[in-house]
Short mmCIF file of C-alpha atoms and ligand atoms in Angstrom, two decimals:
data_model
loop_
_atom_site.label_atom_id
_atom_site.label_comp_id
_atom_site.label_asym_id
_atom_site.label_seq_id
_atom_site.Cartn_x
_atom_site.Cartn_y
_atom_site.Cartn_z
CA MET Q 1 18.23 3.37 -22.59
CA LYS Q 2 17.69 4.26 -18.92
CA ILE Q 3 14.03 4.46 -18.02
CA SER Q 4 12.44 5.66 -14.84
CA ILE Q 5 9.07 4.39 -13.68
CA SER Q 6 7.33 6.30 -10.96
CA ILE Q 7 4.10 5.48 -9.21
CA ILE Q 8 2.65 8.15 -7.02
CA LYS Q 9 -0.70 7.66 -5.26
CA ALA Q 10 -3.02 9.53 -3.03
CA ASP Q 11 -6.44 9.42 -1.51
CA ILE Q 12 -7.97 12.77 -2.48
CA GLY Q 13 -11.62 11.89 -1.72
CA GLY Q 14 -13.87 8.86 -1.69
CA LEU Q 15 -17.13 7.87 -3.40
CA PRO Q 16 -18.94 7.17 -1.12
CA GLY Q 17 -17.04 7.39 2.15
CA HIS Q 18 -13.73 5.56 1.72
CA ALA Q 19 -14.99 3.02 -0.79
CA TRP Q 20 -13.84 4.10 -4.23
CA VAL Q 21 -12.45 6.91 -6.44
CA HIS Q 22 -14.83 9.01 -8.54
CA PRO Q 23 -14.29 8.05 -12.22
CA LYS Q 24 -14.23 11.78 -13.06
CA ILE Q 25 -11.09 12.14 -11.00
CA LEU Q 26 -9.36 9.34 -12.87
CA GLU Q 27 -10.43 10.93 -16.16
CA TYR Q 28 -9.14 14.33 -15.03
CA ALA Q 29 -5.78 12.90 -14.06
CA SER Q 30 -5.52 10.99 -17.35
CA ASP Q 31 -6.15 14.18 -19.35
CA ARG Q 32 -3.55 16.02 -17.34
CA LEU Q 33 -0.98 13.27 -17.83
CA ALA Q 34 -1.75 13.23 -21.60
CA GLY Q 35 -0.74 16.91 -21.47
CA GLU Q 36 2.54 15.97 -19.77
CA VAL Q 37 3.17 13.42 -22.61
CA ARG Q 38 2.49 16.14 -25.22
CA ARG Q 39 4.86 18.52 -23.42
CA GLY Q 40 7.52 15.75 -23.43
CA SER Q 41 7.95 15.65 -19.69
CA ILE Q 42 6.90 12.01 -19.42
CA ILE Q 43 6.98 9.18 -21.97
CA ASP Q 44 3.84 7.28 -21.04
CA TYR Q 45 1.38 6.87 -18.19
CA PHE Q 46 -1.55 4.87 -16.75
CA VAL Q 47 -4.09 5.95 -14.11
CA PHE Q 48 -5.96 3.52 -11.85
CA ASN Q 49 -7.43 3.09 -8.42
CA VAL Q 50 -7.65 0.41 -5.82
CA GLY Q 51 -10.39 1.45 -3.36
CA ASP Q 52 -10.18 5.16 -2.53
CA ASP Q 53 -6.63 5.68 -3.71
CA MET Q 54 -5.71 6.99 -7.18
CA SER Q 55 -2.33 5.89 -8.63
CA LEU Q 56 -0.48 7.82 -11.27
CA LEU Q 57 1.94 5.53 -13.08
CA MET Q 58 4.48 7.45 -15.19
CA THR Q 59 7.43 6.49 -17.27
CA HIS Q 60 10.14 9.06 -18.04
CA ASP Q 61 13.83 9.76 -18.40
CA LYS Q 62 14.22 12.12 -15.51
CA GLY Q 63 15.62 9.71 -12.92
CA LEU Q 64 14.59 9.25 -9.30
CA ASN Q 65 13.22 12.13 -7.17
CA SER Q 66 12.76 14.38 -10.19
CA PRO Q 67 11.18 17.55 -8.93
CA ALA Q 68 9.42 17.94 -12.34
CA ILE Q 69 7.73 14.48 -12.04
CA HIS Q 70 6.86 14.87 -8.38
CA GLU Q 71 5.48 18.36 -8.97
CA ALA Q 72 3.33 17.23 -11.92
CA ALA Q 73 1.78 14.50 -9.71
CA TRP Q 74 1.35 16.89 -6.75
CA ASN Q 75 -0.35 19.49 -9.01
CA ILE Q 76 -2.71 16.88 -10.41
CA PHE Q 77 -3.72 15.74 -6.98
CA ARG Q 78 -4.13 19.32 -5.72
CA ASP Q 79 -6.08 20.53 -8.76
CA ALA Q 80 -8.31 17.46 -8.88
CA THR Q 81 -9.08 18.04 -5.20
CA GLU Q 82 -9.97 21.66 -5.76
CA SER Q 83 -11.84 21.31 -9.10
CA ILE Q 84 -13.69 18.00 -8.48
CA ALA Q 85 -13.35 16.41 -5.07
CA LYS Q 86 -14.25 19.54 -3.09
CA LYS Q 87 -16.83 20.70 -5.63
CA VAL Q 88 -18.89 17.50 -5.45
CA LYS Q 89 -17.95 17.11 -1.79
CA LEU Q 90 -16.26 13.71 -2.11
CA TYR Q 91 -15.58 12.22 1.29
CA GLY Q 92 -12.29 13.34 2.77
CA ALA Q 93 -11.46 15.62 -0.15
CA GLY Q 94 -7.71 16.17 -0.27
CA GLN Q 95 -7.17 13.68 2.64
CA ASP Q 96 -3.64 12.67 1.78
CA LEU Q 97 -2.35 16.11 0.84
CA LEU Q 98 -0.79 17.01 4.16
CA LYS Q 99 1.25 20.04 3.08
CA ASP Q 100 0.13 23.26 1.49
CA SER Q 101 2.78 23.91 -1.11
CA PHE Q 102 5.22 21.77 -3.08
CA SER Q 103 8.83 22.16 -2.18
CA GLY Q 104 10.80 20.01 -4.66
CA ASN Q 105 9.99 16.42 -3.54
CA ILE Q 106 6.67 14.80 -2.85
CA ARG Q 107 8.14 12.55 -0.14
CA GLY Q 108 6.88 13.47 3.28
CA MET Q 109 3.90 15.39 1.82
CA GLY Q 110 1.31 12.59 2.17
CA PRO Q 111 1.14 10.65 -1.16
CA GLN Q 112 2.82 7.24 -1.41
CA ILE Q 113 5.63 6.92 -3.93
CA ALA Q 114 7.68 4.09 -5.43
CA GLU Q 115 10.24 4.67 -8.20
CA MET Q 116 12.83 2.65 -10.07
CA GLU Q 117 15.38 3.60 -12.68
CA PHE Q 118 16.97 0.91 -14.87
CA GLU Q 119 18.36 0.05 -18.24
CA GLU Q 120 15.46 -1.45 -20.13
CA ARG Q 121 16.25 -5.13 -20.89
CA GLY Q 122 15.65 -6.79 -24.28
CA SER Q 123 12.16 -7.48 -22.89
CA GLU Q 124 10.98 -5.85 -19.70
CA PRO Q 125 7.86 -7.24 -17.96
CA VAL Q 126 6.77 -4.93 -15.10
CA ILE Q 127 4.15 -5.54 -12.49
CA VAL Q 128 2.58 -2.69 -10.54
CA VAL Q 129 0.72 -3.62 -7.37
CA ALA Q 130 -1.41 -1.27 -5.21
CA ALA Q 131 -3.27 -2.07 -1.98
CA ASP Q 132 -5.92 -0.29 -0.06
CA LYS Q 133 -6.93 -0.34 3.59
CA THR Q 134 -3.53 -1.54 4.71
CA GLU Q 135 0.09 -0.34 5.17
CA PRO Q 136 3.44 -0.67 3.29
CA GLY Q 137 4.60 -3.58 5.41
CA ALA Q 138 1.68 -5.59 3.95
CA PHE Q 139 4.08 -6.41 1.04
CA ASN Q 140 6.80 -7.84 3.36
CA LEU Q 141 5.45 -11.37 3.27
CA PRO Q 142 4.80 -11.45 -0.53
CA PHE Q 143 8.26 -9.95 -1.21
CA TYR Q 144 9.84 -12.51 0.98
CA LYS Q 145 8.00 -15.30 -0.78
CA MET Q 146 8.84 -13.93 -4.26
CA PHE Q 147 12.55 -13.36 -3.66
CA ALA Q 148 13.52 -15.74 -0.86
CA ASP Q 149 11.12 -18.72 -0.65
CA PRO Q 150 11.82 -21.59 -3.03
CA PHE Q 151 8.39 -23.04 -2.17
CA ASN Q 152 6.96 -19.95 -3.91
CA THR Q 153 9.58 -19.18 -6.48
CA ALA Q 154 10.76 -22.22 -8.33
CA GLY Q 155 13.43 -20.16 -10.08
CA LEU Q 156 15.37 -19.92 -6.85
CA VAL Q 157 16.00 -23.68 -7.24
CA ILE Q 158 15.92 -24.09 -11.01
CA ASP Q 159 17.39 -20.90 -12.59
CA PRO Q 160 21.18 -20.45 -12.24
CA ALA Q 161 20.74 -16.69 -12.63
CA MET Q 162 18.85 -16.57 -9.34
CA ALA Q 163 20.88 -19.21 -7.50
CA GLU Q 164 22.93 -16.69 -5.47
CA GLY Q 165 19.69 -15.18 -4.13
CA PHE Q 166 18.68 -11.62 -3.41
CA LEU Q 167 19.53 -8.66 -1.21
CA PHE Q 168 16.73 -7.06 0.83
CA GLU Q 169 16.74 -3.37 1.79
CA VAL Q 170 14.64 -2.99 4.91
CA ILE Q 171 13.69 0.44 6.31
CA ASP Q 172 13.01 1.00 9.99
CA VAL Q 173 10.43 3.73 9.60
CA VAL Q 174 10.44 4.58 13.35
CA ASP Q 175 14.20 5.12 13.80
CA ALA Q 176 14.98 6.05 10.16
CA ARG Q 177 17.59 3.31 9.73
CA VAL Q 178 18.22 0.91 6.90
CA TYR Q 179 19.22 -2.76 7.03
CA LEU Q 180 20.72 -4.73 4.15
CA LEU Q 181 20.13 -8.46 4.48
CA LYS Q 182 21.03 -11.30 2.15
CA ALA Q 183 18.79 -14.19 1.27
CA PRO Q 184 19.29 -17.09 1.73
CA GLU Q 185 22.16 -16.40 4.24
CA ASP Q 186 20.34 -13.98 6.55
CA ILE Q 187 16.71 -15.16 6.19
CA TYR Q 188 16.17 -15.77 9.91
CA ARG Q 189 17.36 -12.31 10.81
CA LEU Q 190 15.44 -10.83 7.88
CA LEU Q 191 12.26 -12.49 9.12
CA GLY Q 192 13.04 -11.30 12.62
CA LEU Q 193 12.75 -7.72 11.33
CA ILE Q 194 10.02 -7.90 8.67
CA GLY Q 195 7.76 -9.90 10.92
CA THR Q 196 7.00 -6.44 12.41
CA PRO Q 197 5.55 -4.94 9.27
CA GLY Q 198 4.36 -1.70 10.92
CA ARG Q 199 8.02 -0.76 11.56
CA TYR Q 200 10.46 -2.76 9.31
CA ILE Q 201 9.40 -2.48 5.67
CA VAL Q 202 10.97 -4.10 2.66
CA ARG Q 203 11.65 -1.16 0.35
CA ARG Q 204 13.98 -2.53 -2.35
CA VAL Q 205 15.12 -5.97 -3.47
CA TYR Q 206 18.23 -6.57 -5.64
CA ARG Q 207 19.50 -9.67 -7.39
CA LYS Q 208 22.78 -10.46 -5.59
CA ARG Q 209 24.73 -11.59 -8.65
CA ASP Q 210 24.76 -8.14 -10.30
CA LEU Q 211 22.65 -5.89 -8.06
CA MET Q 212 19.93 -5.72 -10.64
CA GLN Q 213 16.87 -4.19 -8.87
CA GLY Q 214 13.85 -6.40 -8.77
CA ALA Q 215 11.34 -4.43 -6.71
CA VAL Q 216 10.61 -1.20 -4.89
CA ALA Q 217 7.78 -0.38 -2.48
CA SER Q 218 6.48 2.86 -1.01
CA VAL Q 219 7.29 3.40 2.68
CA GLU Q 220 5.70 6.70 3.65
CA ARG Q 221 3.92 6.56 7.04
CA LEU Q 222 1.26 9.27 7.19
CA ASN Q 223 0.79 9.07 10.92
CA LEU Q 224 4.46 9.73 11.48
CA ILE Q 225 4.31 12.70 9.09
CA ALA Q 226 1.04 14.14 10.42
CA GLY Q 227 1.48 13.03 14.05
CA LYS Q 228 -2.10 11.91 14.19
CA TYR Q 229 -4.44 9.42 12.67
CA VAL Q 230 -4.92 10.16 8.95
CA GLY Q 231 -5.79 6.65 7.70
CA LYS Q 232 -3.44 3.85 6.85
CA ASP Q 233 -0.67 4.32 4.31
CA ASP Q 234 -2.09 2.30 1.45
CA PRO Q 235 1.05 1.07 -0.38
CA VAL Q 236 2.17 0.75 -4.01
CA ALA Q 237 5.08 -1.23 -5.45
CA ILE Q 238 6.82 -1.94 -8.76
CA ILE Q 239 8.28 -5.32 -9.50
CA ARG Q 240 10.35 -6.41 -12.50
CA ALA Q 241 9.85 -9.97 -13.69
CA GLN Q 242 11.35 -12.82 -15.74
CA HIS Q 243 14.75 -13.66 -17.21
CA GLY Q 244 16.66 -14.19 -14.02
CA LEU Q 245 14.08 -12.50 -11.81
CA PRO Q 246 10.93 -14.12 -10.45
CA ALA Q 247 8.53 -14.97 -13.27
CA VAL Q 248 5.29 -13.09 -13.55
CA GLY Q 249 3.49 -16.13 -12.11
CA GLU Q 250 6.02 -16.36 -9.24
CA VAL Q 251 5.40 -12.76 -8.39
CA LEU Q 252 1.65 -13.32 -8.40
CA GLU Q 253 1.85 -16.70 -6.54
CA ALA Q 254 3.16 -14.70 -3.57
CA PHE Q 255 -0.27 -13.06 -3.27
CA SER Q 256 -2.35 -16.23 -3.58
CA TYR Q 257 -2.37 -16.72 0.11
CA PRO Q 258 -4.53 -13.93 1.60
CA HIS Q 259 -2.33 -13.19 4.61
CA LEU Q 260 -3.50 -11.05 7.54
CA VAL Q 261 -2.51 -7.42 7.42
CA GLU Q 262 -3.25 -4.34 9.50
CA GLY Q 263 -5.63 -1.66 8.31
CA TRP Q 264 -9.25 -2.20 7.21
CA MET Q 265 -11.96 -0.33 9.08
CA ARG Q 266 -10.63 2.83 10.72
CA GLY Q 267 -7.07 1.59 10.10
CA SER Q 268 -7.65 -0.46 13.29
CA HIS Q 269 -8.26 -4.01 12.29
CA VAL Q 270 -6.52 -7.10 11.01
CA GLY Q 271 -7.90 -8.69 7.81
CA PRO Q 272 -6.92 -10.81 4.81
CA LEU Q 273 -5.16 -9.07 1.89
CA THR Q 274 -7.41 -10.11 -0.94
CA PRO Q 275 -6.03 -10.38 -4.52
CA SER Q 276 -8.72 -8.51 -6.46
CA LYS Q 277 -9.79 -7.84 -10.02
CA PHE Q 278 -10.28 -4.45 -11.58
CA VAL Q 279 -13.85 -3.68 -12.51
CA GLN Q 280 -13.39 -1.75 -15.77
CA PHE Q 281 -10.72 -0.70 -18.26
CA ILE Q 282 -10.99 2.38 -20.45
CA PRO Q 283 -8.03 1.80 -22.77
CA ASP Q 284 -8.43 5.07 -24.82
CA LYS Q 285 -8.14 7.04 -21.60
CA LYS Q 286 -5.42 4.83 -20.09
CA ILE Q 287 -7.66 4.24 -17.07
CA ALA Q 288 -8.58 1.23 -14.98
CA LEU Q 289 -11.30 1.36 -12.37
CA GLY Q 290 -10.26 -0.83 -9.45
CA PRO Q 291 -11.91 -2.88 -6.74
CA LYS Q 292 -14.24 -1.22 -4.22
CA MET Q 293 -13.85 -1.34 -0.46
CA THR Q 294 -17.31 -2.16 0.88
CA ARG Q 295 -17.57 -4.83 3.58
CA PHE Q 296 -16.53 -3.09 6.78
CA ASP Q 297 -14.67 -0.64 4.54
CA GLY Q 298 -12.68 -3.47 3.06
CA PRO Q 299 -11.47 -6.09 3.48
CA PRO Q 300 -7.90 -5.03 2.49
CA LYS Q 301 -7.36 -5.61 -1.21
CA VAL Q 302 -4.47 -5.65 -3.61
CA GLY Q 303 -4.72 -5.18 -7.38
CA ALA Q 304 -1.94 -6.05 -9.91
CA LEU Q 305 -1.45 -4.66 -13.41
CA GLY Q 306 1.08 -6.16 -15.83
CA PHE Q 307 2.90 -4.23 -18.56
CA GLN Q 308 5.64 -4.81 -21.10
CA LEU Q 309 7.93 -1.80 -21.35
CA HIS Q 310 9.25 -0.73 -24.75
CA ASP Q 311 11.44 2.31 -24.80
CA GLY Q 312 9.55 3.57 -21.86
CA TYR Q 313 6.08 2.93 -23.37
CA LEU Q 314 3.69 0.90 -21.29
CA GLU Q 315 2.20 -1.89 -23.36
CA GLY Q 316 -0.87 -3.22 -21.57
CA PRO Q 317 -2.04 -3.48 -18.85
CA VAL Q 318 -3.27 -6.91 -18.08
CA ASP Q 319 -5.39 -7.39 -14.94
CA LEU Q 320 -3.22 -10.02 -13.33
CA PHE Q 321 -5.57 -11.31 -10.60
CA ASP Q 322 -8.33 -11.76 -13.18
CA ASP Q 323 -7.85 -15.56 -13.27
CA PRO Q 324 -10.27 -18.15 -11.91
CA ALA Q 325 -7.16 -19.70 -10.22
CA PHE Q 326 -7.33 -16.73 -7.77
CA ASP Q 327 -11.03 -17.38 -7.02
CA TYR Q 328 -10.06 -19.81 -4.25
CA SER Q 329 -7.82 -17.14 -2.65
CA ARG Q 330 -10.77 -14.73 -2.78
CA GLN Q 331 -13.11 -17.27 -1.30
CA THR Q 332 -10.60 -18.01 1.44
CA ALA Q 333 -10.31 -14.32 2.10
CA ALA Q 334 -14.09 -14.00 2.26
CA ALA Q 335 -14.26 -16.88 4.72
CA ILE Q 336 -11.52 -15.35 6.86
CA THR Q 337 -13.37 -11.98 6.68
CA ASP Q 338 -16.55 -13.65 7.94
CA TYR Q 339 -14.70 -15.49 10.71
CA ILE Q 340 -12.61 -12.62 11.97
CA ARG Q 341 -15.44 -10.04 11.81
CA ARG Q 342 -17.26 -11.95 14.48
CA MET Q 343 -14.61 -10.87 17.02
CA GLY Q 344 -15.91 -7.26 16.59
CA PRO Q 345 -13.85 -4.83 18.62
CA ILE Q 346 -11.77 -7.49 20.41
CA MET Q 347 -8.06 -8.15 19.69
CA PRO Q 348 -6.51 -9.62 17.65
CA HIS Q 349 -9.16 -8.54 15.11
CA ARG Q 350 -8.80 -5.04 16.52
CA LEU Q 351 -5.17 -3.86 16.57
CA PRO Q 352 -3.05 -3.81 19.73
CA PRO Q 353 -2.89 -0.65 21.91
CA ASP Q 354 0.35 0.74 20.51
CA GLU Q 355 -1.07 0.76 16.98
CA MET Q 356 -4.32 2.29 18.35
CA GLU Q 357 -2.42 5.22 19.76
CA TYR Q 358 -2.71 7.04 16.45
CA THR Q 359 -6.43 6.48 16.27
CA THR Q 360 -9.33 8.24 17.95
CA LEU Q 361 -9.66 5.42 20.48
CA SER Q 362 -7.24 7.18 22.81
CA GLN Q 363 -9.62 10.17 22.96
CA VAL Q 364 -12.47 7.90 23.89
CA LEU Q 365 -10.54 6.10 26.59
CA LYS Q 366 -9.45 9.39 28.13
CA GLU Q 367 -13.11 9.81 29.18
CA VAL Q 368 -13.09 6.62 31.22
CA SER Q 369 -12.17 7.25 34.84
CA SER Q 370 -10.59 4.76 37.23
CA MET Q 371 -9.70 4.49 40.91
CA PRO Q 372 -6.80 2.76 42.74
CA LEU Q 373 -7.49 -0.96 43.08
CA ASP Q 374 -6.73 -0.93 46.85
CA ASP Q 375 -9.36 1.83 47.51
CA TYR Q 376 -11.89 0.00 45.50
CA GLU Q 377 -11.23 -3.32 47.32
CA LYS Q 378 -11.62 -1.56 50.71
CA ASP Q 379 -15.10 -0.28 49.84
CA ARG Q 380 -16.53 -1.98 46.87
CA GLU Q 381 -20.13 -1.47 47.89
CA GLY Q 382 -19.55 2.21 48.42
CA ALA Q 383 -17.91 2.63 45.04
CA LEU Q 384 -20.76 0.74 43.24
CA LYS Q 385 -23.38 2.84 45.03
CA ALA Q 386 -21.57 6.06 44.28
CA LEU Q 387 -21.40 5.08 40.56
CA MET Q 388 -25.09 4.34 40.42
CA ALA Q 389 -25.95 7.62 42.09
CA ARG Q 390 -24.03 9.59 39.49
CA THR Q 391 -25.42 10.41 36.04
CA GLY Q 392 -23.32 9.62 32.98
CA SER Q 393 -22.13 6.21 31.89
CA THR Q 394 -18.44 6.09 32.72
CA GLY Q 395 -18.35 7.41 36.26
C1 LIG W 1 -9.60 3.21 6.76
C2 LIG W 1 -10.58 4.26 6.41
C3 LIG W 1 -11.99 4.11 6.84
C4 LIG W 1 -12.36 5.17 7.85
C5 LIG W 1 -13.81 5.00 8.35
C6 LIG W 1 -14.27 6.15 9.31
O1 LIG W 1 -8.38 3.59 6.27
O2 LIG W 1 -10.25 5.24 5.76
O3 LIG W 1 -12.27 2.84 7.35
O4 LIG W 1 -11.47 5.20 8.91
O5 LIG W 1 -14.70 4.99 7.29
O6 LIG W 1 -14.03 7.35 8.68
P1 LIG W 1 -14.50 8.76 9.30
O7 LIG W 1 -13.90 8.84 10.70
O8 LIG W 1 -13.92 9.76 8.35
O9 LIG W 1 -15.98 8.74 9.30
MG1 LIG W 2 -10.02 7.49 2.26
MG1 LIG W 3 -7.12 4.20 0.88
#
């Protein structure tokens, strides 16, 4: 039986600021998706948040880019914005809903989306990951480790089903191009691209032997859609595990090292992607309340939920970073956080100028005036005196 699994997520308002999602919004979405199950438009669902982003995970038989599935998600985000987020004045109500009306596909409208369609195997472990205060390329390194690094994934060495390696689909989100690169053959070129995670993003990974799909990530870039700073594009991904794909533990191992990613405060800082636990599960409602973004609006965090699929039903979830073995990663991330925060507004903690173009910094810097260096050198004393005589701070 062919099953589709879609995860669509959006920030439609934070509690408080950009820290968390209001539990009422999660409940509202869960009730609406229960209605979709009753109507037969989806098979099963789960609703959760990481930071200020709500994710709607849905299973169905409608394939990829189904207008019905996309519209159901869009309507839930829109209605929850109108009936709750705006009413109780959540911060940034409707933030990620960049378009007014739905026109057949949610891509390019603001929410992040990752979808996969496959024949359900005899047993089908699926891991869903969602990150906040970062961008889709944040998964480049973990995906590389999972599917191409034998020091992470023992199966690449031990399991004959994985011995031929994997095929990476990399999207250039600036030039709208796609690259297909094989691992292990092309790993140096692959790393040459995905080492620039703001532009080259691993979107899909396939097992080379039979083109079985192992992973898919969202690649929407809000700034490129909106043409201005609208926050980072907190990503989601779906990963299939076991039986000739990376084991659950090999998938998770790739997140044990809290690597530095772009995002965090004002989408303008580098910080460690911290594997984080969910704070509460409400199984009857199919809801999980995720980690909060508090220190300096972060640091960037990733949550992972594990399911077993059966005929499209989602058995679970299990909070996969809820293991003391990840405590050391979290402590390391906290130490990195403390270390890097001391750099304040100085690069490389703050992002480089090309990434800052989309932020409000450019408006601030427009206010700062300058003069030609030669003129200044000719009459430094005059320039200094003129500055002191003027009121205002930037001359
Ligand atoms: C990062 C993020 C927050 C905000 C910050 C300022 O993605 O959403 O760090 O950028 O809280 O928000 P405003 O400008 O809305 O006060
Ligand atoms: Mg927000
Ligand atoms: Mg967010």
